[in-house]
PDB file of C-alpha atoms in Angstrom:
ATOM      1  CA  MET A  14      -8.968  -4.906  24.695  1.00  0.00           C
ATOM      2  CA  LYS A  15      -5.272  -4.611  24.409  1.00  0.00           C
ATOM      3  CA  PRO A  16      -2.891  -2.136  26.030  1.00  0.00           C
ATOM      4  CA  ALA A  17      -1.338   0.460  23.756  1.00  0.00           C
ATOM      5  CA  SER A  18       2.120  -0.948  24.489  1.00  0.00           C
ATOM      6  CA  ASP A  19       1.066  -4.013  22.425  1.00  0.00           C
ATOM      7  CA  MET A  20       0.200  -1.817  19.348  1.00  0.00           C
ATOM      8  CA  ARG A  21       2.095  -2.867  16.191  1.00  0.00           C
ATOM      9  CA  ALA A  22       2.195  -1.781  12.505  1.00  0.00           C
ATOM     10  CA  GLY A  23      -0.287  -3.515  10.384  1.00  0.00           C
ATOM     11  CA  MET A  24      -2.992  -3.861  13.036  1.00  0.00           C
ATOM     12  CA  ILE A  25      -6.455  -2.584  12.440  1.00  0.00           C
ATOM     13  CA  ILE A  26      -7.830  -0.764  15.430  1.00  0.00           C
ATOM     14  CA  ARG A  27     -11.056   1.050  16.450  1.00  0.00           C
ATOM     15  CA  TYR A  28     -10.083   4.586  17.650  1.00  0.00           C
ATOM     16  CA  SER A  29     -12.708   7.195  18.482  1.00  0.00           C
ATOM     17  CA  GLY A  30     -15.304   4.901  16.927  1.00  0.00           C
ATOM     18  CA  VAL A  31     -13.611   4.750  13.562  1.00  0.00           C
ATOM     19  CA  LEU A  32     -11.421   1.969  11.928  1.00  0.00           C
ATOM     20  CA  HIS A  33      -7.763   2.942  11.618  1.00  0.00           C
ATOM     21  CA  ARG A  34      -4.670   1.065  10.259  1.00  0.00           C
ATOM     22  CA  VAL A  35      -1.504   1.323  12.422  1.00  0.00           C
ATOM     23  CA  LEU A  36       1.289   2.368  10.188  1.00  0.00           C
ATOM     24  CA  GLY A  37       3.879   2.489  12.984  1.00  0.00           C
ATOM     25  CA  ALA A  38       4.066   2.376  16.761  1.00  0.00           C
ATOM     26  CA  ASP A  39       7.013   3.153  19.009  1.00  0.00           C
ATOM     27  CA  TYR A  40       7.179   2.820  22.786  1.00  0.00           C
ATOM     28  CA  HIS A  41       9.204   5.566  24.558  1.00  0.00           C
ATOM     29  CA  ALA A  42      10.091   4.873  28.160  1.00  0.00           C
ATOM     30  CA  GLY A  43       9.586   7.679  30.563  1.00  0.00           C
ATOM     31  CA  GLY A  44      12.276   9.029  32.854  1.00  0.00           C
ATOM     32  CA  GLY A  45      12.019   9.830  36.614  1.00  0.00           C
ATOM     33  CA  LYS A  46       8.378  10.620  37.348  1.00  0.00           C
ATOM     34  CA  LEU A  47       7.411  10.916  33.720  1.00  0.00           C
ATOM     35  CA  PRO A  48       5.348   8.017  32.432  1.00  0.00           C
ATOM     36  CA  GLY A  49       6.249   6.288  29.146  1.00  0.00           C
ATOM     37  CA  VAL A  50       4.262   7.066  25.928  1.00  0.00           C
ATOM     38  CA  VAL A  51       3.387   5.069  22.752  1.00  0.00           C
ATOM     39  CA  HIS A  52       3.826   7.202  19.586  1.00  0.00           C
ATOM     40  CA  ALA A  53       1.554   5.793  16.834  1.00  0.00           C
ATOM     41  CA  ARG A  54       1.088   6.756  13.247  1.00  0.00           C
ATOM     42  CA  ILE A  55      -2.473   5.767  12.209  1.00  0.00           C
ATOM     43  CA  GLN A  56      -4.589   5.965   8.980  1.00  0.00           C
ATOM     44  CA  ASN A  57      -8.296   6.369   8.960  1.00  0.00           C
ATOM     45  CA  LEU A  58      -9.709   3.630   6.725  1.00  0.00           C
ATOM     46  CA  GLU A  59     -12.568   5.792   5.616  1.00  0.00           C
ATOM     47  CA  THR A  60     -10.810   8.907   4.627  1.00  0.00           C
ATOM     48  CA  ALA A  61      -7.197   7.740   4.215  1.00  0.00           C
ATOM     49  CA  HIS A  62      -6.119  10.674   6.532  1.00  0.00           C
ATOM     50  CA  VAL A  63      -2.905   9.954   8.455  1.00  0.00           C
ATOM     51  CA  THR A  64      -2.382  11.263  11.988  1.00  0.00           C
ATOM     52  CA  ASP A  65       0.236  10.898  14.741  1.00  0.00           C
ATOM     53  CA  GLN A  66      -1.270  10.001  18.129  1.00  0.00           C
ATOM     54  CA  ARG A  67       0.165   9.571  21.609  1.00  0.00           C
ATOM     55  CA  PHE A  68      -1.132   6.892  23.951  1.00  0.00           C
ATOM     56  CA  ARG A  69      -0.416   6.092  27.542  1.00  0.00           C
ATOM     57  CA  PRO A  70       1.105   2.538  27.633  1.00  0.00           C
ATOM     58  CA  ASP A  71      -1.706   1.192  29.793  1.00  0.00           C
ATOM     59  CA  GLU A  72      -4.422   2.892  27.643  1.00  0.00           C
ATOM     60  CA  ARG A  73      -6.682   0.190  26.035  1.00  0.00           C
ATOM     61  CA  PHE A  74      -7.618  -0.168  22.375  1.00  0.00           C
ATOM     62  CA  GLU A  75      -9.800  -2.582  20.426  1.00  0.00           C
ATOM     63  CA  GLU A  76      -7.993  -4.560  17.792  1.00  0.00           C
ATOM     64  CA  VAL A  77     -10.456  -5.498  15.003  1.00  0.00           C
ATOM     65  CA  GLU A  78     -10.166  -8.984  13.485  1.00  0.00           C
ATOM     66  CA  LEU A  79     -10.427  -8.973   9.675  1.00  0.00           C
ATOM     67  CA  GLU A  80     -11.640 -11.593   7.273  1.00  0.00           C
ATOM     68  CA  ARG A  81      -9.481 -11.605   4.081  1.00  0.00           C
ATOM     69  CA  ARG A  82     -10.559 -12.955   0.783  1.00  0.00           C
ATOM     70  CA  ARG A  83      -8.742 -13.236  -2.444  1.00  0.00           C
ATOM     71  CA  MET A  84     -10.692 -11.087  -5.063  1.00  0.00           C
ATOM     72  CA  GLU A  85     -10.068 -10.163  -8.577  1.00  0.00           C
ATOM     73  CA  PHE A  86      -9.978  -6.494  -9.706  1.00  0.00           C
ATOM     74  CA  ILE A  87     -12.424  -6.086 -12.553  1.00  0.00           C
ATOM     75  CA  TYR A  88     -13.008  -2.265 -13.223  1.00  0.00           C
ATOM     76  CA  GLU A  89     -12.788   1.241 -12.064  1.00  0.00           C
ATOM     77  CA  ASP A  90     -15.495   3.905 -12.341  1.00  0.00           C
ATOM     78  CA  SER A  91     -16.549   7.027 -10.589  1.00  0.00           C
ATOM     79  CA  GLY A  92     -17.884   4.907  -7.643  1.00  0.00           C
ATOM     80  CA  GLY A  93     -14.510   3.330  -6.989  1.00  0.00           C
ATOM     81  CA  TYR A  94     -12.648   0.093  -7.642  1.00  0.00           C
ATOM     82  CA  THR A  95     -14.809  -3.041  -8.091  1.00  0.00           C
ATOM     83  CA  PHE A  96     -13.544  -6.544  -7.152  1.00  0.00           C
ATOM     84  CA  MET A  97     -15.132  -9.889  -7.704  1.00  0.00           C
ATOM     85  CA  ASP A  98     -14.848 -13.166  -5.650  1.00  0.00           C
ATOM     86  CA  PRO A  99     -13.786 -15.666  -8.322  1.00  0.00           C
ATOM     87  CA  GLU A 100     -15.789 -18.486  -6.655  1.00  0.00           C
ATOM     88  CA  THR A 101     -19.076 -16.802  -5.747  1.00  0.00           C
ATOM     89  CA  TYR A 102     -19.025 -14.001  -8.319  1.00  0.00           C
ATOM     90  CA  GLU A 103     -19.883 -11.577  -5.558  1.00  0.00           C
ATOM     91  CA  GLN A 104     -18.843  -8.032  -6.314  1.00  0.00           C
ATOM     92  CA  VAL A 105     -17.753  -5.272  -3.879  1.00  0.00           C
ATOM     93  CA  THR A 106     -16.668  -1.684  -4.603  1.00  0.00           C
ATOM     94  CA  LEU A 107     -13.995   0.115  -2.566  1.00  0.00           C
ATOM     95  CA  PRO A 108     -13.081   3.867  -2.666  1.00  0.00           C
ATOM     96  CA  GLY A 109      -9.837   4.762  -4.336  1.00  0.00           C
ATOM     97  CA  GLU A 110      -8.310   5.737  -0.848  1.00  0.00           C
ATOM     98  CA  ALA A 111      -8.382   1.941   0.095  1.00  0.00           C
ATOM     99  CA  LEU A 112      -5.790   1.444  -2.625  1.00  0.00           C
ATOM    100  CA  GLY A 113      -3.633   4.392  -1.693  1.00  0.00           C
ATOM    101  CA  ALA A 114      -0.396   4.590  -3.626  1.00  0.00           C
ATOM    102  CA  TYR A 115      -1.191   1.347  -5.486  1.00  0.00           C
ATOM    103  CA  ARG A 116      -3.923   2.995  -7.731  1.00  0.00           C
ATOM    104  CA  PRO A 117      -1.742   3.652 -10.729  1.00  0.00           C
ATOM    105  CA  PHE A 118      -0.358   0.091 -10.649  1.00  0.00           C
ATOM    106  CA  ILE A 119      -3.538  -1.940 -10.439  1.00  0.00           C
ATOM    107  CA  GLN A 120      -4.296  -4.038 -13.583  1.00  0.00           C
ATOM    108  CA  PRO A 121      -7.597  -5.685 -14.611  1.00  0.00           C
ATOM    109  CA  ASN A 122      -7.874  -9.305 -13.624  1.00  0.00           C
ATOM    110  CA  GLU A 123      -5.204  -8.833 -10.823  1.00  0.00           C
ATOM    111  CA  THR A 124      -5.915 -10.758  -7.699  1.00  0.00           C
ATOM    112  CA  LEU A 125      -5.496  -9.028  -4.377  1.00  0.00           C
ATOM    113  CA  GLN A 126      -6.435  -9.635  -0.711  1.00  0.00           C
ATOM    114  CA  VAL A 127      -9.509  -7.679   0.274  1.00  0.00           C
ATOM    115  CA  ALA A 128     -10.168  -7.283   3.973  1.00  0.00           C
ATOM    116  CA  PHE A 129     -13.751  -7.413   5.354  1.00  0.00           C
ATOM    117  CA  ILE A 130     -15.274  -6.477   8.699  1.00  0.00           C
ATOM    118  CA  GLU A 131     -18.779  -7.747   9.189  1.00  0.00           C
ATOM    119  CA  GLU A 132     -19.178  -8.493   5.494  1.00  0.00           C
ATOM    120  CA  ALA A 133     -18.128  -4.891   4.563  1.00  0.00           C
ATOM    121  CA  PRO A 134     -15.007  -4.400   2.530  1.00  0.00           C
ATOM    122  CA  VAL A 135     -12.652  -1.996   4.210  1.00  0.00           C
ATOM    123  CA  ASP A 136      -9.117  -2.435   2.985  1.00  0.00           C
ATOM    124  CA  VAL A 137      -6.957  -3.966   0.184  1.00  0.00           C
ATOM    125  CA  ALA A 138      -3.538  -5.565   0.957  1.00  0.00           C
ATOM    126  CA  CYS A 139      -1.270  -4.293  -1.768  1.00  0.00           C
ATOM    127  CA  PRO A 140       2.305  -5.388  -2.550  1.00  0.00           C
ATOM    128  CA  ALA A 141       5.276  -3.179  -1.671  1.00  0.00           C
ATOM    129  CA  ASP A 142       6.564  -3.337  -5.219  1.00  0.00           C
ATOM    130  CA  VAL A 143       5.485  -4.346  -8.692  1.00  0.00           C
ATOM    131  CA  THR A 144       7.060  -5.553 -11.954  1.00  0.00           C
ATOM    132  CA  LEU A 145       6.218  -3.610 -15.128  1.00  0.00           C
ATOM    133  CA  ARG A 146       7.441  -3.685 -18.725  1.00  0.00           C
ATOM    134  CA  VAL A 147       9.283  -0.544 -20.132  1.00  0.00           C
ATOM    135  CA  GLU A 148       7.145   0.707 -23.045  1.00  0.00           C
ATOM    136  CA  SER A 149       9.732   3.089 -24.354  1.00  0.00           C
ATOM    137  CA  ALA A 150      13.131   4.247 -23.292  1.00  0.00           C
ATOM    138  CA  PRO A 151      15.616   6.566 -24.952  1.00  0.00           C
ATOM    139  CA  GLU A 152      18.940   5.033 -26.229  1.00  0.00           C
ATOM    140  CA  PRO A 153      21.686   5.036 -23.549  1.00  0.00           C
ATOM    141  CA  LEU A 154      24.205   7.788 -23.846  1.00  0.00           C
ATOM    142  CA  ALA A 155      27.294   6.191 -25.400  1.00  0.00           C
ATOM    143  CA  HIS A 156      29.693   8.420 -23.481  1.00  0.00           C
ATOM    144  CA  GLN A 157      27.882   7.976 -20.226  1.00  0.00           C
ATOM    145  CA  HIS A 158      29.349   5.176 -18.173  1.00  0.00           C
ATOM    146  CA  ASP A 159      28.349   6.418 -14.764  1.00  0.00           C
ATOM    147  CA  SER A 160      25.553   4.293 -13.278  1.00  0.00           C
ATOM    148  CA  ASN A 161      24.266   7.224 -11.358  1.00  0.00           C
ATOM    149  CA  VAL A 162      23.071   9.133 -14.423  1.00  0.00           C
ATOM    150  CA  MET A 163      19.360   8.301 -14.880  1.00  0.00           C
ATOM    151  CA  LYS A 164      16.964   8.764 -17.820  1.00  0.00           C
ATOM    152  CA  GLU A 165      13.224   8.914 -17.966  1.00  0.00           C
ATOM    153  CA  VAL A 166      11.431   5.834 -19.243  1.00  0.00           C
ATOM    154  CA  LEU A 167       7.759   5.181 -19.994  1.00  0.00           C
ATOM    155  CA  LEU A 168       6.184   2.123 -18.315  1.00  0.00           C
ATOM    156  CA  GLU A 169       3.179  -0.101 -19.610  1.00  0.00           C
ATOM    157  CA  ASN A 170       0.853   1.668 -17.048  1.00  0.00           C
ATOM    158  CA  GLY A 171       1.620   5.089 -18.488  1.00  0.00           C
ATOM    159  CA  MET A 172       3.891   6.221 -15.549  1.00  0.00           C
ATOM    160  CA  GLU A 173       7.287   7.861 -16.249  1.00  0.00           C
ATOM    161  CA  VAL A 174      10.203   6.979 -13.849  1.00  0.00           C
ATOM    162  CA  LEU A 175      13.771   7.621 -13.678  1.00  0.00           C
ATOM    163  CA  ALA A 176      15.879   4.520 -14.480  1.00  0.00           C
ATOM    164  CA  PRO A 177      19.586   3.752 -15.104  1.00  0.00           C
ATOM    165  CA  GLN A 178      21.120   4.193 -18.568  1.00  0.00           C
ATOM    166  CA  PHE A 179      21.248   0.416 -19.283  1.00  0.00           C
ATOM    167  CA  ILE A 180      17.417   0.099 -19.195  1.00  0.00           C
ATOM    168  CA  ARG A 181      15.918  -0.536 -22.721  1.00  0.00           C
ATOM    169  CA  THR A 182      12.500  -0.846 -24.189  1.00  0.00           C
ATOM    170  CA  GLY A 183      10.972  -4.176 -23.297  1.00  0.00           C
ATOM    171  CA  ASP A 184      12.890  -4.633 -20.077  1.00  0.00           C
ATOM    172  CA  LEU A 185      10.971  -5.717 -16.945  1.00  0.00           C
ATOM    173  CA  VAL A 186      11.666  -3.322 -13.952  1.00  0.00           C
ATOM    174  CA  LYS A 187      10.637  -3.510 -10.321  1.00  0.00           C
ATOM    175  CA  ILE A 188       9.043  -0.261  -9.022  1.00  0.00           C
ATOM    176  CA  GLU A 189       8.452   0.620  -5.320  1.00  0.00           C
ATOM    177  CA  VAL A 190       4.686   1.301  -4.967  1.00  0.00           C
ATOM    178  CA  GLU A 191       4.847   3.924  -2.134  1.00  0.00           C
ATOM    179  CA  SER A 192       7.470   6.256  -3.840  1.00  0.00           C
ATOM    180  CA  GLY A 193       7.019   5.153  -7.550  1.00  0.00           C
ATOM    181  CA  LYS A 194      10.818   4.844  -7.802  1.00  0.00           C
ATOM    182  CA  TYR A 195      12.865   2.384  -9.910  1.00  0.00           C
ATOM    183  CA  LEU A 196      14.285  -0.454  -7.799  1.00  0.00           C
ATOM    184  CA  GLU A 197      16.016  -2.946 -10.136  1.00  0.00           C
ATOM    185  CA  ARG A 198      15.803  -4.625 -13.520  1.00  0.00           C
ATOM    186  CA  VAL A 199      14.148  -8.035 -13.444  1.00  0.00           C
ATOM    187  CA  LYS A 200      15.934 -10.777 -15.406  1.00  0.00           C
TER     188      LYS A 200
END
């Protein structure tokens, strides 16, 4: 058991009997006779519901150790997303909530880290950004030299994003997973 003052983003903790991922934790010192407090943003791993919680700095929590395995995404169906261990061919299915904002970006045969607790899959470690090919993009406006003017382009996964005028069909672009926004062109 650890004190709440040791809570850090990325930890998996057991809170109220349920597994949660710590998205962020800040310690705020008290003043005078007021004690300090730890403000934590946590996500329920079963429901993907995010809540803000306050903890006393000396309040104890259980950090859960995860076993991570590299697994290959093979398909999606109504039951969730199915991954396979390439060495043992063992298959596990996770609900879509485990992938969060990464769902539109996942591709068949992609390898990701799947976290297990007591042989049960609970989480997927997804990258912060992805590189995708532009399927179609309108021609740049000849009179538009301002780099702040954006145009809508279609990506290979079917998403439409706003990108600068210089982006053309066939270009590779980096997209931020959380927001779905264009970051940069990949050379």
